[in-house]
Coordinates of C-alpha atoms in Angstrom, one line a residue:
Chain T
X1 CA 3.5 20.9 19.8
X2 CA 5.0 20.7 23.3
X3 CA 8.7 20.8 24.0
X4 CA 8.7 17.1 24.5
X5 CA 7.2 16.6 21.0
X6 CA 10.0 18.6 19.4
X7 CA 12.6 16.7 21.3
X8 CA 11.2 13.4 20.2
X9 CA 10.8 14.5 16.6
X10 CA 14.2 16.0 16.1
X11 CA 15.9 13.6 18.4
X12 CA 14.6 10.7 16.3
X13 CA 15.5 12.4 13.0
X14 CA 18.9 13.4 14.3
X15 CA 19.7 10.0 15.7
X16 CA 18.8 8.2 12.5
X17 CA 20.8 10.5 10.3
X18 CA 23.7 10.6 12.8
X19 CA 23.8 6.9 13.0
X20 CA 23.8 6.5 9.2
X21 CA 26.7 9.0 9.0
X22 CA 28.6 7.3 11.8
X23 CA 28.3 4.0 9.9
X24 CA 30.3 5.5 7.0
X25 CA 33.5 5.0 9.1
X26 CA 33.4 1.3 8.4
X27 CA 32.9 1.6 4.6
X28 CA 36.0 0.7 2.7
X29 CA 35.0 -0.5 -0.8
X30 CA 32.1 -1.2 -3.1
X31 CA 31.5 -4.6 -1.6
X32 CA 31.3 -3.1 1.9
X33 CA 29.0 -0.4 0.6
X34 CA 26.6 -2.7 -1.2
X35 CA 26.8 -5.8 1.1
X36 CA 27.8 -4.2 4.4
X37 CA 30.5 -6.7 4.7
X38 CA 28.1 -9.6 5.2
X39 CA 27.6 -8.7 8.9
X40 CA 23.9 -8.5 9.5
X41 CA 22.2 -11.1 11.6
X42 CA 18.7 -12.5 11.0
X43 CA 17.0 -10.0 13.4
X44 CA 18.4 -7.0 11.6
X45 CA 17.6 -8.5 8.2
X46 CA 14.1 -9.4 9.3
X47 CA 13.2 -6.0 10.7
X48 CA 15.0 -4.3 7.8
X49 CA 13.0 -6.3 5.3
X50 CA 9.8 -5.5 7.1
X51 CA 10.7 -1.8 7.4
X52 CA 11.6 -1.6 3.7
X53 CA 8.2 -2.8 2.8
X54 CA 6.3 -1.0 5.6
X55 CA 7.2 2.6 5.0
X56 CA 5.4 5.5 6.5
X57 CA 2.7 4.9 3.9
X58 CA 1.8 1.7 5.6
X59 CA 1.4 3.3 9.0
X60 CA -0.5 6.2 7.6
X61 CA -2.7 4.6 5.0
X62 CA -3.4 1.1 6.3
X63 CA -5.5 2.3 9.2
X64 CA -7.3 4.5 6.8
X65 CA -7.9 1.5 4.6
X66 CA -9.5 -0.3 7.5
X67 CA -11.5 2.8 8.5
X68 CA -13.1 2.8 5.0
X69 CA -13.0 -0.8 3.9
X70 CA -12.6 -3.0 6.9
X71 CA -10.0 -5.6 7.7
X72 CA -10.1 -7.5 4.4
X73 CA -6.9 -5.9 3.2
X74 CA -5.0 -8.4 5.4
X75 CA -5.7 -11.1 2.8
X76 CA -3.3 -9.2 0.5
X77 CA -0.5 -10.7 2.7
X78 CA -1.6 -14.3 2.8
X79 CA 0.8 -15.3 0.0
X80 CA 3.8 -13.6 1.6
X81 CA 4.8 -16.4 4.1
X82 CA 4.7 -19.0 1.3
X83 CA 6.8 -16.7 -0.9
X84 CA 9.4 -16.3 1.9
X85 CA 9.8 -20.0 2.0
X86 CA 10.1 -20.3 -1.8
X87 CA 12.7 -17.5 -1.8
X88 CA 14.6 -19.1 1.0
X89 CA 14.8 -22.4 -0.9
X90 CA 15.3 -21.2 -4.4
X91 CA 16.6 -17.6 -4.6
X92 CA 18.8 -16.9 -1.6
X93 CA 21.4 -19.6 -2.1
X94 CA 21.7 -18.8 -5.8
X95 CA 22.3 -15.1 -5.2
X96 CA 25.0 -15.9 -2.5
X97 CA 26.8 -18.4 -4.6
X98 CA 26.9 -16.2 -7.6
X99 CA 28.4 -13.4 -5.5
X100 CA 26.3 -10.7 -7.2
X101 CA 26.0 -7.2 -5.9
X102 CA 22.6 -6.7 -7.4
X103 CA 19.9 -9.0 -8.6
X104 CA 20.1 -7.6 -12.1
X105 CA 23.8 -8.2 -12.4
X106 CA 23.0 -11.8 -12.5
X107 CA 20.6 -11.3 -15.4
X108 CA 23.4 -9.9 -17.5
X109 CA 25.7 -12.9 -16.9
X110 CA 22.8 -15.3 -17.6
X111 CA 21.2 -13.5 -20.5
X112 CA 22.5 -10.3 -21.8
X113 CA 22.8 -6.5 -21.2
X114 CA 19.4 -5.5 -22.6
X115 CA 17.5 -8.0 -20.4
X116 CA 19.4 -6.7 -17.4
X117 CA 18.6 -3.1 -18.4
X118 CA 14.9 -3.9 -19.0
X119 CA 14.5 -5.4 -15.5
X120 CA 16.5 -2.6 -13.9
X121 CA 14.5 0.1 -15.7
X122 CA 11.2 -1.5 -14.5
X123 CA 12.6 -1.6 -11.0
X124 CA 13.8 2.0 -11.1
X125 CA 10.5 3.2 -12.6
X126 CA 8.5 1.6 -9.9
X127 CA 10.9 2.4 -7.1
X128 CA 11.0 6.1 -8.2
X129 CA 7.2 6.4 -8.2
X130 CA 7.0 4.6 -4.9
X131 CA 9.8 6.7 -3.3
X132 CA 7.9 9.9 -4.3
X133 CA 4.7 8.8 -2.6
X134 CA 6.6 7.5 0.4
X135 CA 8.2 10.9 1.0
X136 CA 5.1 12.8 0.1
X137 CA 2.7 11.2 2.5
X138 CA 4.6 11.8 5.8
X139 CA 5.6 15.2 4.4
X140 CA 1.9 16.2 4.4
X141 CA 1.6 15.6 8.1
X142 CA 5.1 17.0 8.9
X143 CA 4.4 20.2 6.9
X144 CA 1.2 20.8 8.9
X145 CA 2.9 20.1 12.2
X146 CA 5.9 22.3 11.5
X147 CA 4.1 24.9 9.5
X148 CA 6.5 24.5 6.6
X149 CA 5.5 24.5 2.9
X150 CA 4.8 21.0 1.5
X151 CA 7.5 21.3 -1.2
X152 CA 10.1 22.4 1.3
X153 CA 9.2 19.5 3.7
X154 CA 9.6 17.0 0.8
X155 CA 13.0 18.4 0.0
X156 CA 14.2 18.3 3.6
X157 CA 13.0 14.7 4.1
X158 CA 14.4 13.6 0.8
X159 CA 17.8 15.3 1.5
X160 CA 18.1 13.7 4.9
X161 CA 17.3 10.2 3.5
X162 CA 19.7 10.7 0.6
X163 CA 22.4 11.9 3.0
X164 CA 22.4 8.9 5.3
X165 CA 21.8 6.3 2.7
X166 CA 24.4 7.5 0.2
X167 CA 26.9 8.1 3.0
X168 CA 26.2 5.0 5.0
X169 CA 25.5 2.4 2.3
X170 CA 23.3 -0.7 2.8
X171 CA 24.5 -1.3 6.4
X172 CA 23.4 2.1 7.5
X173 CA 20.0 1.6 5.8
X174 CA 19.5 -1.8 7.5
X175 CA 20.4 -0.5 10.9
X176 CA 18.4 2.7 10.8
X177 CA 15.4 0.8 9.4
X178 CA 15.5 -1.5 12.3
X179 CA 15.2 1.5 14.6
X180 CA 12.5 3.1 12.5
X181 CA 10.5 -0.1 12.6
X182 CA 10.6 -0.2 16.4
X183 CA 9.6 3.5 16.6
X184 CA 6.7 3.1 14.1
X185 CA 5.4 -0.1 15.7
X186 CA 5.6 1.5 19.2
X187 CA 3.7 4.5 17.9
X188 CA 1.0 2.3 16.5
X189 CA 0.6 0.4 19.7
X190 CA 0.4 3.7 21.7
X191 CA -2.2 5.0 19.2
X192 CA -4.3 1.8 19.7
X193 CA -4.2 2.1 23.5
X194 CA -5.1 5.8 23.4
X195 CA -8.1 5.1 21.1
X196 CA -9.4 2.3 23.4
X197 CA -9.0 4.5 26.5
X198 CA -11.0 7.2 24.8
X199 CA -13.9 5.0 23.9
X200 CA -17.1 5.7 25.9
X201 CA -16.9 4.2 29.4
X202 CA -19.9 1.9 28.9
X203 CA -18.5 0.5 25.7
X204 CA -16.4 -2.6 26.4
X205 CA -13.7 -3.7 24.0
X206 CA -15.8 -6.6 22.9
X207 CA -18.8 -4.4 22.2
X208 CA -16.6 -2.1 20.2
X209 CA -15.5 -4.9 18.0
X210 CA -19.0 -6.1 17.7
X211 CA -20.0 -2.6 16.6
X212 CA -17.3 -2.6 14.0
X213 CA -18.7 -6.0 12.8
X214 CA -22.2 -4.5 12.5
X215 CA -20.7 -1.9 10.1
X216 CA -18.9 -4.6 8.1
X217 CA -15.4 -3.7 9.3
X218 CA -14.6 -7.2 10.6
X219 CA -14.7 -8.7 7.1
X220 CA -11.3 -10.3 7.4
X221 CA -11.6 -13.3 5.2
X222 CA -13.6 -13.7 2.0
X223 CA -13.5 -17.1 0.4
X224 CA -15.6 -16.0 -2.6
X225 CA -14.2 -16.7 -6.1
X226 CA -14.6 -13.5 -7.9
X227 CA -11.8 -12.1 -10.1
X228 CA -13.3 -8.6 -9.8
X229 CA -13.2 -8.7 -6.0
X230 CA -9.9 -7.1 -5.1
X231 CA -9.1 -8.8 -1.8
X232 CA -10.2 -12.4 -1.4
X233 CA -8.5 -15.4 0.2
X234 CA -7.7 -16.8 -3.2
X235 CA -6.4 -13.6 -4.8
X236 CA -4.3 -12.9 -1.7
X237 CA -2.9 -16.4 -1.6
X238 CA -2.1 -16.7 -5.3
X239 CA -1.6 -13.1 -6.5
X240 CA -0.1 -12.2 -3.2
X241 CA 2.4 -15.1 -3.5
X242 CA 3.5 -14.0 -6.9
X243 CA 3.6 -10.3 -5.8
X244 CA 5.8 -11.2 -2.8
X245 CA 8.0 -13.4 -4.9
X246 CA 8.5 -10.5 -7.4
X247 CA 9.0 -7.9 -4.7
X248 CA 11.3 -9.8 -2.4
X249 CA 13.0 -11.8 -5.0
X250 CA 13.8 -9.3 -7.7
X251 CA 13.4 -5.8 -6.3
X252 CA 16.8 -4.6 -5.4
X253 CA 15.6 -2.6 -2.4
X254 CA 14.7 -6.0 -0.8
X255 CA 17.4 -8.2 -2.3
X256 CA 20.0 -5.8 -1.0
X257 CA 18.6 -6.2 2.5
X258 CA 19.0 -9.9 2.8
X259 CA 22.2 -10.2 0.7
X260 CA 23.9 -8.2 3.5
X261 CA 23.4 -11.2 5.8
X262 CA 26.3 -12.8 7.7
X263 CA 25.5 -16.1 5.9
X264 CA 22.8 -17.8 3.8
X265 CA 21.3 -19.0 7.1
X266 CA 20.9 -15.5 8.5
X267 CA 19.3 -14.3 5.3
X268 CA 16.9 -17.2 5.2
X269 CA 16.0 -16.7 8.8
X270 CA 15.5 -13.0 8.2
X271 CA 13.1 -13.7 5.4
X272 CA 11.2 -16.3 7.4
X273 CA 11.0 -13.9 10.3
X274 CA 9.2 -11.6 7.9
X275 CA 7.0 -14.4 6.8
X276 CA 6.0 -15.2 10.3
X277 CA 5.3 -11.7 11.6
X278 CA 4.2 -9.7 8.6
X279 CA 0.5 -10.9 8.5
X280 CA -0.2 -10.4 12.2
X281 CA 1.5 -7.0 12.1
X282 CA -0.6 -5.9 9.2
X283 CA -3.7 -7.3 10.9
X284 CA -2.9 -5.2 14.0
X285 CA -2.3 -2.1 12.0
X286 CA -5.6 -2.6 10.2
X287 CA -7.4 -3.2 13.5
X288 CA -6.2 0.2 14.7
X289 CA -8.1 1.7 11.8
X290 CA -11.2 -0.3 12.8
X291 CA -10.8 1.2 16.3
X292 CA -10.6 4.7 14.9
X293 CA -13.8 4.0 13.0
X294 CA -15.5 2.9 16.2
X295 CA -14.2 5.9 18.0
X296 CA -15.8 8.2 15.4
X297 CA -19.2 6.5 16.0
X298 CA -19.2 8.2 19.4
X299 CA -17.4 11.4 18.6
X300 CA -18.3 13.8 15.8
X301 CA -16.0 13.3 12.9
X302 CA -14.8 16.4 11.2
X303 CA -15.9 17.1 7.6
X304 CA -12.3 17.4 6.6
X305 CA -9.7 15.8 8.8
X306 CA -6.8 18.2 8.1
X307 CA -7.5 21.1 10.5
X308 CA -4.8 23.4 9.2
X309 CA -6.3 23.2 5.7
X310 CA -9.7 24.0 7.1
X311 CA -8.2 27.0 9.0
X312 CA -6.6 28.2 5.8
X313 CA -10.0 28.1 4.0
X314 CA -11.6 30.0 6.8
X315 CA -9.1 32.8 6.1
X316 CA -10.4 33.1 2.6
X317 CA -13.7 34.6 1.2
X318 CA -15.0 31.1 0.8
X319 CA -15.3 30.5 4.5
X320 CA -19.0 30.7 4.2
X321 CA -19.3 27.9 1.7
X322 CA -17.2 25.6 3.9
X323 CA -19.2 26.6 6.9
X324 CA -22.4 25.7 5.1
X325 CA -21.0 22.3 4.2
X326 CA -19.9 21.7 7.8
X327 CA -23.3 22.6 9.1
X328 CA -24.9 20.2 6.7
X329 CA -22.5 17.5 7.7
X330 CA -23.2 18.1 11.4
X331 CA -27.0 17.9 10.7
X332 CA -26.5 14.5 9.0
X333 CA -24.4 13.2 11.8
X334 CA -26.9 14.4 14.4
X335 CA -29.8 12.7 12.6
X336 CA -27.7 9.6 12.3
X337 CA -26.9 9.6 16.0
X338 CA -30.5 10.1 16.8
X339 CA -31.5 7.1 14.7
X340 CA -28.7 5.0 16.2
X341 CA -29.9 5.8 19.7
X342 CA -33.4 4.8 18.8
X343 CA -32.2 1.6 17.2
X344 CA -29.6 0.9 19.9
X345 CA -27.0 -0.2 17.4
X346 CA -24.7 -1.8 20.0
X347 CA -26.3 -5.2 20.5
X348 CA -26.6 -7.0 23.8
X349 CA -25.0 -10.3 24.3
X350 CA -26.9 -13.4 23.2
X351 CA -30.0 -13.7 21.0
X352 CA -27.6 -14.5 18.2
X353 CA -29.8 -15.2 15.2
X354 CA -32.6 -12.8 15.9
X355 CA -30.2 -10.1 16.8
X356 CA -28.2 -10.7 13.8
X357 CA -31.2 -10.1 11.5
X358 CA -32.0 -6.9 13.4
X359 CA -28.4 -5.8 13.3
X360 CA -28.3 -6.1 9.6
X361 CA -31.3 -3.8 9.3
X362 CA -29.7 -1.3 11.7
X363 CA -26.4 -1.5 10.0
X364 CA -28.2 -0.6 6.8
X365 CA -29.5 2.6 8.5
X366 CA -26.1 3.4 9.9
X367 CA -24.3 2.8 6.6
X368 CA -26.7 4.9 4.7
X369 CA -26.3 7.7 7.2
X370 CA -22.6 7.4 7.1
X371 CA -22.5 7.4 3.3
X372 CA -24.6 10.6 3.3
X373 CA -22.1 12.2 5.7
X374 CA -19.2 11.0 3.7
X375 CA -20.7 12.4 0.6
X376 CA -19.9 15.9 2.0
X377 CA -16.3 15.2 2.4
X378 CA -15.2 15.3 -1.3
X379 CA -16.8 18.7 -1.6
X380 CA -14.9 19.9 1.5
X381 CA -11.6 18.6 0.0
X382 CA -12.2 20.9 -2.9
X383 CA -12.8 24.0 -0.9
X384 CA -9.1 24.9 -0.6
X385 CA -7.3 28.1 -1.4
X386 CA -5.4 27.9 -4.6
X387 CA -1.7 28.5 -4.4
X388 CA -1.3 31.0 -7.2
X389 CA -4.1 33.4 -6.6
X390 CA -3.8 33.7 -2.9
X391 CA -6.8 31.7 -2.0
X392 CA -9.3 33.7 -4.2
X393 CA -10.4 30.7 -6.1
X394 CA -11.7 27.3 -5.2
X395 CA -9.9 24.2 -6.3
X396 CA -11.7 21.1 -7.2
X397 CA -9.9 17.9 -6.5
X398 CA -10.8 14.3 -7.6
X399 CA -13.0 15.4 -10.4
X400 CA -12.1 13.9 -13.6
X401 CA -11.9 15.9 -16.8
X402 CA -14.3 13.5 -18.5
X403 CA -16.9 14.2 -15.8
X404 CA -16.9 17.8 -16.5
X405 CA -16.7 17.3 -20.3
X406 CA -19.8 15.2 -20.1
X407 CA -21.5 18.0 -18.4
X408 CA -20.2 20.7 -20.8
X409 CA -23.8 21.9 -21.3
X410 CA -23.8 23.0 -17.7
X411 CA -22.5 26.4 -16.6
X412 CA -20.3 24.8 -13.9
X413 CA -18.3 22.9 -16.4
X414 CA -18.0 25.7 -18.9
X415 CA -16.5 28.0 -16.3
X416 CA -13.8 25.6 -14.9
X417 CA -11.3 24.2 -17.4
X418 CA -8.8 21.6 -16.4
X419 CA -5.7 23.1 -14.8
X420 CA -3.3 20.8 -13.2
X421 CA -2.7 17.3 -12.0
X422 CA -3.0 16.4 -8.3
X423 CA -0.8 13.9 -6.8
X424 CA -3.2 11.0 -6.7
X425 CA -3.2 10.9 -10.5
X426 CA -6.6 12.6 -10.9
X427 CA -7.2 15.8 -12.7
X428 CA -7.8 18.8 -10.6
X429 CA -10.0 21.6 -11.7
X430 CA -9.7 25.2 -10.8
X431 CA -13.1 26.7 -10.3
X432 CA -14.7 30.0 -9.7
X433 CA -16.7 30.3 -6.5
X434 CA -19.9 28.4 -7.0
X435 CA -22.5 27.0 -4.7
X436 CA -21.2 24.0 -2.7
X437 CA -24.1 21.9 -3.8
X438 CA -23.0 22.4 -7.4
X439 CA -19.5 21.4 -6.5
X440 CA -20.9 18.3 -4.7
X441 CA -23.0 17.4 -7.7
X442 CA -20.1 17.7 -10.1
X443 CA -17.8 15.8 -7.7
X444 CA -20.2 12.9 -7.3
X445 CA -21.1 12.5 -10.9
X446 CA -20.2 9.0 -12.2
X447 CA -17.7 8.7 -14.9
X448 CA -19.4 8.8 -18.3
X449 CA -17.6 5.7 -19.5
X450 CA -19.0 3.7 -16.6
X451 CA -22.5 5.1 -16.4
X452 CA -24.0 7.3 -19.1
X453 CA -25.4 10.5 -18.0
X454 CA -28.7 12.0 -19.1
X455 CA -28.5 14.7 -21.6
X456 CA -29.9 17.7 -19.7
X457 CA -29.5 19.2 -16.4
X458 CA -32.8 18.6 -14.6
X459 CA -32.7 15.0 -15.8
X460 CA -29.4 14.5 -14.1
X461 CA -31.0 14.9 -10.8
X462 CA -34.0 13.0 -11.8
X463 CA -36.3 15.6 -10.3
X464 CA -37.5 15.3 -6.7
X465 CA -36.7 17.4 -3.7
X466 CA -33.6 18.2 -1.9
X467 CA -33.8 15.2 0.4
X468 CA -34.1 12.8 -2.5
X469 CA -31.1 14.4 -4.2
X470 CA -29.1 14.0 -1.0
X471 CA -29.9 10.3 -0.8
X472 CA -29.0 9.9 -4.5
X473 CA -25.7 11.8 -3.9
X474 CA -25.0 9.5 -1.0
X475 CA -25.7 6.4 -3.1
X476 CA -23.5 7.7 -6.0
X477 CA -20.8 8.5 -3.5
X478 CA -20.9 4.9 -2.2
X479 CA -20.2 3.7 -5.8
X480 CA -17.4 6.1 -6.4
X481 CA -13.8 5.0 -6.1
X482 CA -12.4 6.4 -2.9
X483 CA -9.7 8.9 -3.5
X484 CA -6.3 7.4 -2.9
X485 CA -7.6 4.0 -2.1
X486 CA -9.2 2.4 -5.0
X487 CA -7.3 3.9 -7.9
X488 CA -6.2 1.3 -10.3
X489 CA -2.7 0.2 -9.5
X490 CA -0.2 0.5 -12.3
X491 CA 0.7 -3.0 -13.5
X492 CA 4.5 -2.5 -13.4
X493 CA 7.1 -5.0 -12.5
X494 CA 5.0 -8.0 -13.3
X495 CA 7.7 -9.4 -15.6
X496 CA 10.7 -9.5 -13.4
X497 CA 9.8 -12.6 -11.5
X498 CA 9.2 -14.5 -14.8
X499 CA 12.6 -13.3 -16.1
X500 CA 14.3 -14.6 -12.9
X501 CA 12.4 -17.9 -12.9
X502 CA 13.6 -18.4 -16.5
X503 CA 17.1 -17.5 -15.6
X504 CA 17.2 -19.9 -12.7
X505 CA 15.3 -22.9 -14.0
X506 CA 15.1 -22.7 -17.8
X507 CA 18.8 -23.2 -18.4
X508 CA 18.6 -23.4 -22.2
X509 CA 16.3 -20.5 -23.0
X510 CA 18.1 -17.7 -24.8
X511 CA 18.2 -14.0 -24.1
X512 CA 16.3 -12.6 -27.0
X513 CA 13.1 -14.6 -26.5
X514 CA 13.1 -13.7 -22.8
X515 CA 13.5 -10.0 -23.6
X516 CA 10.7 -10.1 -26.3
X517 CA 8.5 -12.1 -24.0
X518 CA 9.0 -9.6 -21.2
X519 CA 8.0 -6.6 -23.4
X520 CA 5.0 -8.4 -24.8
X521 CA 3.9 -9.6 -21.4
X522 CA 4.0 -6.1 -20.0
X523 CA 1.8 -4.9 -22.9
X524 CA -0.6 -7.8 -22.3
X525 CA -0.8 -7.0 -18.6
X526 CA -1.4 -3.3 -19.3
X527 CA -4.1 -4.3 -21.9
X528 CA -5.8 -6.5 -19.4
X529 CA -5.6 -3.8 -16.8
X530 CA -7.2 -1.3 -19.1
X531 CA -9.8 -3.6 -20.6
X532 CA -11.0 -5.6 -17.6
X533 CA -11.8 -5.0 -13.9
X534 CA -10.1 -8.0 -12.4
X535 CA -8.3 -7.4 -9.1
X536 CA -4.8 -6.1 -9.5
X537 CA -3.3 -9.1 -7.5
X538 CA -4.1 -11.3 -10.5
X539 CA -1.8 -9.3 -12.7
X540 CA 1.2 -10.7 -10.9
X541 CA 0.2 -14.2 -11.8
X542 CA -0.7 -13.2 -15.4
X543 CA 2.6 -11.3 -15.9
X544 CA 4.8 -14.1 -14.6
X545 CA 2.9 -16.8 -16.5
X546 CA 3.0 -14.7 -19.7
X547 CA 6.7 -14.1 -19.6
X548 CA 7.5 -17.8 -18.9
X549 CA 5.1 -19.2 -21.4
X550 CA 5.9 -16.7 -24.2
X551 CA 9.7 -17.0 -23.7
X552 CA 9.6 -20.8 -23.8
X553 CA 7.3 -20.7 -26.9
X554 CA 9.5 -18.2 -28.7
X555 CA 12.6 -20.0 -27.8
X556 CA 11.2 -23.2 -29.2
X557 CA 9.9 -21.6 -32.3
X558 CA 13.0 -19.7 -33.3
X559 CA 16.0 -21.6 -34.5
X560 CA 19.1 -21.0 -32.4
X561 CA 21.6 -18.8 -34.1
X562 CA 25.0 -17.7 -32.8
X563 CA 24.3 -17.5 -29.1
X564 CA 26.2 -14.9 -27.1
X565 CA 29.2 -16.2 -25.3
X566 CA 28.0 -14.9 -22.0
X567 CA 24.7 -16.8 -22.2
X568 CA 26.5 -20.1 -22.7
X569 CA 29.3 -19.5 -20.3
X570 CA 26.8 -18.9 -17.5
X571 CA 25.4 -22.4 -18.0
X572 CA 28.1 -24.4 -16.1
X573 CA 28.1 -21.9 -13.3
X574 CA 24.4 -22.2 -12.9
X575 CA 24.5 -25.9 -13.0
X576 CA 26.8 -25.9 -10.0
X577 CA 24.1 -24.6 -7.8
Chain K
X1 CA 61.4 -27.3 -10.9
X2 CA 59.0 -27.3 -8.1
X3 CA 55.4 -27.0 -9.1
X4 CA 53.5 -24.3 -7.2
X5 CA 50.2 -25.6 -5.7
X6 CA 47.1 -23.9 -7.2
X7 CA 45.8 -21.0 -5.2
X8 CA 43.1 -22.1 -2.9
X9 CA 39.8 -20.4 -3.3
X10 CA 39.2 -17.9 -0.4
X11 CA 36.9 -19.2 2.3
X12 CA 33.4 -17.8 2.0
X13 CA 31.8 -17.9 5.4
X14 CA 28.7 -16.3 4.0
X15 CA 27.9 -19.6 2.3
X16 CA 27.2 -21.2 5.7
X17 CA 23.8 -22.8 5.7
X18 CA 22.9 -24.5 8.9
X19 CA 19.8 -23.5 10.9
X20 CA 20.7 -22.7 14.5
X21 CA 17.7 -24.6 15.7
X22 CA 15.7 -27.5 14.4
X23 CA 15.8 -28.1 10.6
X24 CA 14.8 -26.0 7.7
X25 CA 11.9 -28.2 7.0
X26 CA 10.5 -27.8 10.5
X27 CA 11.0 -24.0 10.4
X28 CA 9.1 -23.9 7.1
X29 CA 6.3 -25.9 8.7
X30 CA 6.2 -23.5 11.6
X31 CA 5.7 -20.6 9.1
X32 CA 3.0 -22.4 7.1
X33 CA 1.3 -23.6 10.3
X34 CA 1.3 -20.0 11.7
X35 CA -0.4 -18.8 8.5
X36 CA -3.0 -21.6 8.6
X37 CA -3.8 -20.8 12.2
X38 CA -4.2 -17.1 11.4
X39 CA -6.5 -17.8 8.4
X40 CA -8.7 -20.0 10.7
X41 CA -8.7 -17.3 13.3
X42 CA -9.6 -14.6 10.9
X43 CA -12.3 -16.7 9.3
X44 CA -13.8 -17.3 12.8
X45 CA -13.7 -13.6 13.5
X46 CA -15.4 -12.9 10.2
X47 CA -18.1 -15.4 11.0
X48 CA -18.5 -14.2 14.6
X49 CA -18.8 -10.5 13.8
X50 CA -20.8 -10.7 10.6

């Protein structure tokens, strides 16, 4: 890092923390701490709401998502603008008029304490998991840049965030997030410009986009109706709407942002600002990932992108194994480049239909080559020095325990028991040094519950030579979930929206049916998540509908007993709204 | 004995709800319209670069 880099890094961190601390001067009481004295205007609210949702994760992983999967992730946000309108109409005025500090406070006055606690626990559970990942992802990069340990970096980042948020309250958070948003968006724009400038001189911007389209990266909208397809227009519009309603309407991290507005008008405008600019912002971030993909079509991509990790492995006795994998990776890329040159993947203008057919065939070649190259990356990820034994062992990541258990007859599995979790939720396996190909075979094996494996070793590979095995490995890799991207998302916080809708609009429904319905619905959603393969966005619709439907049914089926005073007393206040 | 007037509820400026420009309905239409335009644009991009 140059001196300027250090100045920018620590200047930004220092300014943000200093600003947060400076804001504590104005804090006088709990209301000021939680609402910031109702002083934020719509610009601050809008940027703060966007920054709360778009953490460092967004700016780190969204381009990666586009690199792997194309632009279709943008459909995830199609329901968001509609949700912003619904929240502006239905939620914001209610929260203001009830003068609540938190969204869950209202649930206690409307229902009872246990319902408030259930919603708050769901929120805290999800927010805690999210905060851990949000700190961890940038800490990975920062630890490499600074040469610090990962744990130490996480602690430092966490401590800084806690310092200025606890000291400064919601106003400090809103103000600093506004600045963070500007910094992050500016960085993203600079990254896009740098990538475009580094593309080959004879590759125009239009041709670069066309090349991305050849590889299926410009798949922005998909109108197909398939519940198993994770990102479609319909799942984004419907599931995304319910998800955004739940997130922006019931998640305290967001509710607090717009409840700090100067007035209902400012809060509404802040939300609508988010609704207007969120989708194009995400599209642009995804497009940066597409440009990175194009960039690596003309520049050799490394086997493993984290150079410092690679350097650490080279300092261990396993450097030879990694070197062999890298050599193999380079050979595949070279062969692919040779094929691409022959096929002239970049199409010329015109000849639309005929060229499109040819491009499809060429893209097939390109995609197969890329899959084969990508098939080496999981193995490289595993060739890392273990922490405890000073890099004397290899550590296998992303290999499930079941995969090795299914291969228990093989020497590899017998030698490498399960040892610890890795962060992405997979099981990691500590392994003795083995041939990289064996690691690759173990890593690429499909999960036994999805695709039964043959009983004996030779049959696993199906015979054939080395080239055939490579192709099969590539095909299997293409079917495997991508680490960190396609892991099933935990269906938490699908109930909160239903609880709030009942609180707002079902004035006679009692607390206990709502509480029971919320618990049952969460179980239903988890069961559906475990038992089916429908896209996770649909869980939002299912969870909300299940809570509302079950609560109304239970309320109608059970005779009213002695209703809590709080439940009834909240009625007239609600009816004023 | 003079009757004291009931205490007036403190003013709550945060309840102000008037858009600074146009009407809420028009602002909502702008947001929905922007989404519709983007969906059409993205669909066209998808078709053009398939």
